[in-house]
Each structure stands twice: as C-alpha cells, then as structure tokens.
Short mmCIF file of C-alpha atoms in Angstrom, two decimals:
data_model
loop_
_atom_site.label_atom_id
_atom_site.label_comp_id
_atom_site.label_asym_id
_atom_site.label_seq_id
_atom_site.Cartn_x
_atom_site.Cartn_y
_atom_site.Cartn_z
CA UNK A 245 80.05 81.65 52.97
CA UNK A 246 78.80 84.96 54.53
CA UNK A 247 75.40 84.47 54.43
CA UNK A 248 72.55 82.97 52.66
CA UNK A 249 71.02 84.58 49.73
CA UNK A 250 67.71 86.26 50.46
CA UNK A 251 66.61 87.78 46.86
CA UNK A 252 65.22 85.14 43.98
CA UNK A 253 66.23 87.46 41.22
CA UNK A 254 69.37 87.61 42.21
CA UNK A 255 69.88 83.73 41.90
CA UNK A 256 67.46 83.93 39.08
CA UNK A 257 69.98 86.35 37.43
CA UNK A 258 72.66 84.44 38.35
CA UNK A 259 71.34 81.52 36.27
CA UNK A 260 70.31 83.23 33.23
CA UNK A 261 74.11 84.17 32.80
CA UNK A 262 75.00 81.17 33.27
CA UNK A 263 72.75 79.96 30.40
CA UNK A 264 73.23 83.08 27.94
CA UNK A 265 77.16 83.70 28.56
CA UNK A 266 76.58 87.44 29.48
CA UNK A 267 74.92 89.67 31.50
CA UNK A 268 73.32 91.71 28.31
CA UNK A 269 71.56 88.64 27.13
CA UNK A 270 70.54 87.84 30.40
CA UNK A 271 68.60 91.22 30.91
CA UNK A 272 66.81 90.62 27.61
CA UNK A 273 65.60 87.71 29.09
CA UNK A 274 64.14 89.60 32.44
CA UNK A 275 63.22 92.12 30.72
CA UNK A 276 65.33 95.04 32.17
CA UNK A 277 68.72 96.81 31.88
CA UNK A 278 72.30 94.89 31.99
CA UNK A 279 73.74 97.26 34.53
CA UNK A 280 70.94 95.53 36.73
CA UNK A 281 71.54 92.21 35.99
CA UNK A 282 75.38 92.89 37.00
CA UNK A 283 74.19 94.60 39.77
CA UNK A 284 72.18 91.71 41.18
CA UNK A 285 75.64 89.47 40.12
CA UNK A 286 78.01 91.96 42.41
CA UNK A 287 75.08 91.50 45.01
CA UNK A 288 75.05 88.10 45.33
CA UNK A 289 78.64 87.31 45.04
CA UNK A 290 79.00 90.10 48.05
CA UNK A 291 76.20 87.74 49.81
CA UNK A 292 78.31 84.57 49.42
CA UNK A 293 81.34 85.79 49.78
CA UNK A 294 82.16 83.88 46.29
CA UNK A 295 83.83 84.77 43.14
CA UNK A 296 80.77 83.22 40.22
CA UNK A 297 81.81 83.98 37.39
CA UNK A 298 85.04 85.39 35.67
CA UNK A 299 85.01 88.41 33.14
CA UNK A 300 86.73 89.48 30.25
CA UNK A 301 86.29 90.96 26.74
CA UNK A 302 84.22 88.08 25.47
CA UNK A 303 81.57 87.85 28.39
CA UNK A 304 81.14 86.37 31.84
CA UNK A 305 82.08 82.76 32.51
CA UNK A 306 81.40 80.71 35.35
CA UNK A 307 84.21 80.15 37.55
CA UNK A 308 85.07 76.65 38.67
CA UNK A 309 84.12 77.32 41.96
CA UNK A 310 80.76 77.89 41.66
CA UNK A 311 79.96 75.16 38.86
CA UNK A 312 78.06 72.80 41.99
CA UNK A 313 75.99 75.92 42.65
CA UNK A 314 74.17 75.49 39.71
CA UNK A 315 72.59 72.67 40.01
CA UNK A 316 71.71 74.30 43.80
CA UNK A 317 70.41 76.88 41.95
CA UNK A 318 67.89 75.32 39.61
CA UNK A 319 66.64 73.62 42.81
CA UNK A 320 65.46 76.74 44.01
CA UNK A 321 63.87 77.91 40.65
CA UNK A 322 62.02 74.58 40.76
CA UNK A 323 60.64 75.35 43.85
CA UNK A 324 59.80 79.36 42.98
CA UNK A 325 57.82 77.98 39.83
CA UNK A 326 55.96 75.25 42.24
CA UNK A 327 55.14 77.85 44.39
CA UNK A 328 53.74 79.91 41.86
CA UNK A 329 51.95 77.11 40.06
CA UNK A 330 50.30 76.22 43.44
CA UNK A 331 49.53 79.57 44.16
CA UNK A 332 47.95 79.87 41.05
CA UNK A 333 45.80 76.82 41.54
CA UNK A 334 44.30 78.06 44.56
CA UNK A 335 43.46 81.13 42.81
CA UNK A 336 41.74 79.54 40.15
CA UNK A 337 39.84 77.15 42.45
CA UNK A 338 36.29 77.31 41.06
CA UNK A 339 35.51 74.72 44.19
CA UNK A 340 35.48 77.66 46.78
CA UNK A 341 31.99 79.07 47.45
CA UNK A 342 31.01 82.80 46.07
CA UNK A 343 29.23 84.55 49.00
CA UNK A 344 27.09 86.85 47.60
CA UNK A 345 25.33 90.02 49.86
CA UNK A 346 22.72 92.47 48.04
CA UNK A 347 19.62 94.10 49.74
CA UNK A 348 16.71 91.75 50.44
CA UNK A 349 13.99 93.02 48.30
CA UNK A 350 17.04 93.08 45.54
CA UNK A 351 16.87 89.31 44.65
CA UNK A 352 13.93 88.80 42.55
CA UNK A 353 13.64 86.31 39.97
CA UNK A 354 15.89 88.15 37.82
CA UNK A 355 19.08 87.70 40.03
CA UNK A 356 18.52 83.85 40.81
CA UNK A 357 18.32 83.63 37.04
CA UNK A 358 21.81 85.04 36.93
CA UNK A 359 22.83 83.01 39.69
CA UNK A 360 21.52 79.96 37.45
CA UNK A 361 23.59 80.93 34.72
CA UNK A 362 26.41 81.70 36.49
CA UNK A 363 26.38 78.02 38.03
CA UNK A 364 25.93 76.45 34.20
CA UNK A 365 29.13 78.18 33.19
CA UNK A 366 31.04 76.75 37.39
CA UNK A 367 28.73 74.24 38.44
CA UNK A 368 31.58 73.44 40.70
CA UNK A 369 31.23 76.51 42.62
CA UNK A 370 28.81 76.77 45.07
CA UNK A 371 26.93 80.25 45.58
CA UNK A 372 25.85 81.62 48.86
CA UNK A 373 23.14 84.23 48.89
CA UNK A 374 23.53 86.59 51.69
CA UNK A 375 20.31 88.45 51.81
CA UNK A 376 21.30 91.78 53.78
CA UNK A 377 21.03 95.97 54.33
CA UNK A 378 23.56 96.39 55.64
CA UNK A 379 27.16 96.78 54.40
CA UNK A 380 28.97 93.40 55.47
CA UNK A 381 32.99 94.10 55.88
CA UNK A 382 34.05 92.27 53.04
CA UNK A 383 38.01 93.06 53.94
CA UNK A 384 37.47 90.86 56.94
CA UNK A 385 36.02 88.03 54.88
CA UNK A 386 32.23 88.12 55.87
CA UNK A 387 31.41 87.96 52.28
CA UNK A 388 33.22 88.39 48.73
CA UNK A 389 30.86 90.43 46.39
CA UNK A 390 28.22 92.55 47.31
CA UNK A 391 25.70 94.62 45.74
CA UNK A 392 25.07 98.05 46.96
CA UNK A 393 23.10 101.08 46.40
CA UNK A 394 24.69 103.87 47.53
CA UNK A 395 26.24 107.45 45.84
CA UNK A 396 29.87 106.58 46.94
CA UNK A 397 31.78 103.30 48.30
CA UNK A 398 34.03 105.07 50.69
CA UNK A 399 36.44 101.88 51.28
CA UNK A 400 39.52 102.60 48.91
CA UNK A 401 40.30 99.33 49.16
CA UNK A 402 37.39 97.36 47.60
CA UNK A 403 37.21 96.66 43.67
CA UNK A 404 34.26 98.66 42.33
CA UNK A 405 32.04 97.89 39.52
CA UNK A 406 29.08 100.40 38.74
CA UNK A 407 26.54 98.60 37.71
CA UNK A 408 24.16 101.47 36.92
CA UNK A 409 21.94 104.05 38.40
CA UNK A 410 18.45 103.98 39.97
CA UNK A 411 16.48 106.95 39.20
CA UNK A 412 13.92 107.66 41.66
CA UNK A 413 10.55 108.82 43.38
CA UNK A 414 7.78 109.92 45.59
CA UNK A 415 4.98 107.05 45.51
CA UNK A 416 1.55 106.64 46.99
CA UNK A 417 -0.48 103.37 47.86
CA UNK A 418 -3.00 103.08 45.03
CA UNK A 419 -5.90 102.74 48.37
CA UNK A 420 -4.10 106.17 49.87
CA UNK A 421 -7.19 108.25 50.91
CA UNK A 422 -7.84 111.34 48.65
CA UNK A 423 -6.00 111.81 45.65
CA UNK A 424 -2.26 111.65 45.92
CA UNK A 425 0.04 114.85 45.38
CA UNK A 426 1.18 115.49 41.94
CA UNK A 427 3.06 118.77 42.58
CA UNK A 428 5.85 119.83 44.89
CA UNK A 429 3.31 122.70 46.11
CA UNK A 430 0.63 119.78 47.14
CA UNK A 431 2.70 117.92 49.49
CA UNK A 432 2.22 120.56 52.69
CA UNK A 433 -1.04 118.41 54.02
CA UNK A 434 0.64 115.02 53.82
CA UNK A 435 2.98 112.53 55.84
CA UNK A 436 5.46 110.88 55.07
CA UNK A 437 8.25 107.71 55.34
CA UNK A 438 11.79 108.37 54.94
CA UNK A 439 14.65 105.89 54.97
CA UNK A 440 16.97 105.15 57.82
CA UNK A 441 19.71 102.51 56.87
CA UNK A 442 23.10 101.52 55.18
CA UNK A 443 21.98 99.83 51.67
CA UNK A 444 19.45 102.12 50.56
CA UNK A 445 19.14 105.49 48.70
CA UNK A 446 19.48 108.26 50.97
CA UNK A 447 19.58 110.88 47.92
CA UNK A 448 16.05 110.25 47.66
CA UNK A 449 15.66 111.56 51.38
CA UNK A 450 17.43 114.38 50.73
CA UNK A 451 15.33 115.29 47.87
CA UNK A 452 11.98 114.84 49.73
CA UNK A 453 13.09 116.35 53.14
CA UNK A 454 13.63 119.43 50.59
CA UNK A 455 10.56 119.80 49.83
CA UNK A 456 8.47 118.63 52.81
CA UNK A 457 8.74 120.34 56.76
CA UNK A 458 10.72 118.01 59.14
CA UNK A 459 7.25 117.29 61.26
CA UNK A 460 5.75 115.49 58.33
CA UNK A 461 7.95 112.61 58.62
CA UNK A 462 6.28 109.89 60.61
CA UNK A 463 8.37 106.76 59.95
CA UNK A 464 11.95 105.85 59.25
CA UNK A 465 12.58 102.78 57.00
CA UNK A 466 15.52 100.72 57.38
CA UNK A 467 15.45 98.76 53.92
CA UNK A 468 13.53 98.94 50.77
CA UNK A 469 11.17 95.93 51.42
CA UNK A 470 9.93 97.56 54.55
CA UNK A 471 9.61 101.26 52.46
CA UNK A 472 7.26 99.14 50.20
CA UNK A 473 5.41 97.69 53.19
CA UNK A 474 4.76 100.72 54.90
CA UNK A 475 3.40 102.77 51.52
CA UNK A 476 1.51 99.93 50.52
CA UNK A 477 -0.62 100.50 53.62
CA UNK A 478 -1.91 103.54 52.55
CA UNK A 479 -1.17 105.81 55.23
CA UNK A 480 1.94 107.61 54.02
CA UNK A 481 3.95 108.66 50.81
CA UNK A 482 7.38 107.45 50.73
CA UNK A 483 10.45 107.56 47.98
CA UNK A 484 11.24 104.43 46.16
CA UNK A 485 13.81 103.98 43.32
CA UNK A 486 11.20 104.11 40.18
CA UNK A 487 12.01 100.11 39.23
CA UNK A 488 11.01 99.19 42.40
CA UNK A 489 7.96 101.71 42.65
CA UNK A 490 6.89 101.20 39.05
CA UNK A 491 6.86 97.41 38.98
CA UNK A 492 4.68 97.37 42.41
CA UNK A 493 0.67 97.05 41.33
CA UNK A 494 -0.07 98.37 44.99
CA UNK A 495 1.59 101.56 44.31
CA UNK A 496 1.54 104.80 42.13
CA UNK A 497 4.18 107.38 41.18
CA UNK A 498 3.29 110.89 42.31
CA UNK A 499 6.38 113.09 41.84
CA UNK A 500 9.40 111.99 40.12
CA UNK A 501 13.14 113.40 41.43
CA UNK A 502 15.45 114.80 39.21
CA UNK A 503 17.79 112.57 37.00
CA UNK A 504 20.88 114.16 38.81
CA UNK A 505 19.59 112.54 41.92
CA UNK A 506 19.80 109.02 40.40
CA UNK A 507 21.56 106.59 42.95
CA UNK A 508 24.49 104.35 41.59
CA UNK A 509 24.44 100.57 42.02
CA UNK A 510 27.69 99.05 42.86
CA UNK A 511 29.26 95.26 43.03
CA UNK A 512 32.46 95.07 45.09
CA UNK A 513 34.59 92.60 46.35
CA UNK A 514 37.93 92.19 48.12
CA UNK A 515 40.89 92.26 46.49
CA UNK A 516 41.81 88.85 48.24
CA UNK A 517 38.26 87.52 46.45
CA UNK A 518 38.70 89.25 42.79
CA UNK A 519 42.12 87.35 42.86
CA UNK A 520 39.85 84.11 42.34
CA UNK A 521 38.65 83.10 38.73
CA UNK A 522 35.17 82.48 39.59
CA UNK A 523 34.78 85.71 41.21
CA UNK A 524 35.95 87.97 38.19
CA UNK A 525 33.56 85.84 35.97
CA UNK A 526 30.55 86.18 38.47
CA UNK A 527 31.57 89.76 38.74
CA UNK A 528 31.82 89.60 34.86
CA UNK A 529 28.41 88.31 33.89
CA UNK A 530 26.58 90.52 36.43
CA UNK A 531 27.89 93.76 35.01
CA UNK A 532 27.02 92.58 31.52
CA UNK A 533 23.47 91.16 32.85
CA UNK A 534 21.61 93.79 35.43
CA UNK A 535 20.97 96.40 33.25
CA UNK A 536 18.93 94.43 31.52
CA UNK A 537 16.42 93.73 34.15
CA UNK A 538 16.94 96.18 36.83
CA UNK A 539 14.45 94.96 39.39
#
C-alpha cells in the first residue's frame, strides 16, 4: 500500500459502487456528477496503490482483491456516522447554560417573563443573566447572546437579529426648576447630560450636541440607568430612548428626535453558540416577544 487514505468521500464513494454496481448510480446517491464519483475512485486507488474494482461495458465490479476492504470500509462509515451523531448531541444539548448579557436598566419584568417562558419550553437549561454596558466578546466565549443597542454591530462574525428600533428624546425631571424647553430655539439657557459608553444610543448625542453649544454639557453618562438617575434629579436635561423616558413617572418628554434617528436593538451570538438548539429557540422566542413590550 502507498499510503493511507485521507478523504471520507472517497471511501464513501468507493462503497456506494460497491453497493449500486456503477459509478452513475453511485453519484445519484451523493448527489453530484459520475465523472466525480470516478474521479474520487481513480483517487483512491492511486492512494492505495490497488486495483478496486474492474470495468467494462456493463459497469464497475469489485475486484477480488479488494473484497476484505469492504468490510474495512463500512468500519470507517460506522465511525463517520458516530461522529456525527455525537457531534450532533452536543449540539443539541439543552443541559448547557444560555449566558445572557443586555444593558442593566434593560431587564425589567418584561424580560424575566421571557426568561420564564423560555425555561417552561428547556427547563433543563439553565439561564445566566449577565447584567452589563458594555459589549462582552462573545467570540471568546464570555457570553453567548447579547442584547445591544447600537446603529451597527461591526463584528462580521456574530449572528445578528434586529430586534427593533428605539425612537428617542430630550427629557426633563418633572421637579426641573422653571418650565422645561419645548423648542429647539429654547434650549440655549440650559445644561445638559450626554452619554459616554458602549451599550447605549449615541445617535441621540449626536442629535442633541446639534442643537445645543459644547459648554452646556455638564455630565457624561455611561449607561441608561445612570442617564435616568442623573435627570431625575432635576438639574439637567438629558436624551433617553422614549420607552424608557415615557414609562418613567419622574420624568417628562420635552423635544422628541426625528424618526430617522431611531436606534436599532440587536441580539447576537456566536456562531459556535447559535450552533446549539436552545440558543436558536431562545434567540427565536425573543425576536417574536420584545416588540411587544419594549421596556
């Protein structure tokens, strides 16, 4: 013998001609064209340095020599299809935990109560909730699906779902001394908080810091919860995605931005994760269940 064989479908092929009597059934069977099922034949003889089969008008048949091969041969497609089985089982292990990142002020009732759904469907799968604002590296495994608000995910390689969009704007503590602005031409005598993060919507800055002088800006936000916090005082305006505003008792809306400034919402994941079963139906049911409740 030459060498060993290093190519499956060749000894795959080899098999199926065995069991059809030609190399045209044979490609029927793996679903491409006979010259590449004779191909893979020449190959693998060329590999062994052994004669397989002999051809003539009526088809190929196998030549005594190689008859103790097959049995070889079936040993190794037993193995491919326990590999493959195996593989498959550890891809459809709903026993492995979901680790699941979205901004802190994002999980409100409304997301635990698709988190308890999610666990009466896998109740074998555990779920951890990774509070966070920042953008964990979900490549290198320290999560596998998170939630983001942002106007592009600029890793090719994560799985995007767009979940939506968060329309957006300027709000005012409802205790804010003197009445609040209500036109882009009122704004010059006020002060105001911007963001300063990863997970939050920096459209929204954009929009205000085009309508206000840079020297109004007294404080930089790093996440939504503390943008809340620091309107709520009474002190400043800031800009707050309108669910999040709107829903607030403490606050009021004073301007509103333009719908083309709306701020997608994204859930990625790995591709190593989305290759798991529980993860595409986790990834499943929230697409079909946050628009519904937003925040």
């Amino acid at each position: 013998m030459k060498s060993a064989p290093n190519n499956w479908t060749s000894i795959k092929a080899f098999l199926l001609v065995v069991r059809t009597g030609s190399t045209l059934a044979a490609s029927r069977e793996l679903g491409v064209t006979q010259p590449t099922v004779a191909r893979r034949i020449d190959e693998l003889e060329h590999e062994l340095g052994l004669v397989l089969f002999d051809r003539d008008t009526r088809g190929f048949h196998l030549a005594p020599q190689a008859r103790r091969l097959v049995a070889e041969a079936e040993q190794v497609e037993a193995a491919v299809q326990s590999f493959g089985a195996s593989a498959a089982e550890l891809s459809d292990n709903v026993t492995l935990p979901i680790r699941f990142s979205a901004p802190i002020s994002v999980f409100s009732n409304a997301i635990y109560e698709i988190l308890a759904q999610f666990r009466a469907t896998y109740p074998d799968t555990p779920i951890e909730v990774i509070p966070s604002n920042r953008f964990l590296d979900l490549n290198a495994g320290d999560g596998d699906i998170a939630l983001r608000i942002t106007s592009e995910i600029k890793d090719e390689e994560l799985i995007c779902r767009k979940l939506g969009a968060l329309s957006g704007g300027l709000f005012a503590s409802r205790v804010y001394p003197g009445p609040p602005p209500s036109h882009p031409d009122q704004l010059k005598q006020h002060k105001f908080a911007i963001f300063d993060g990863q997970n939050v919507p920096h459209a929204l800055n954009n929009w205000l810091l085009g309508l206000i002088e840079p020297d109004q800006v007294v404080t930089k936000c790093s996440d939504l919860g503390s943008m809340v916090a620091t309107i709520s005082k009474g002190e400043v305006l800031g800009p707050l995605p309108r669910p999040l505003g709107e829903k607030n008792e403490k606050l009021t809306a004073c301007l509103y931005a333009p719908d083309n400034l709306s701020v997608p919402v994204w859930l990625v994941t790995s591709p190593a994760a989305y290759r798991r079963k529980n993860v595409r139906a986790f990834v499943k049911l929230m697409a079909k269940r946050y628009p519904s409740f937003g925040w």
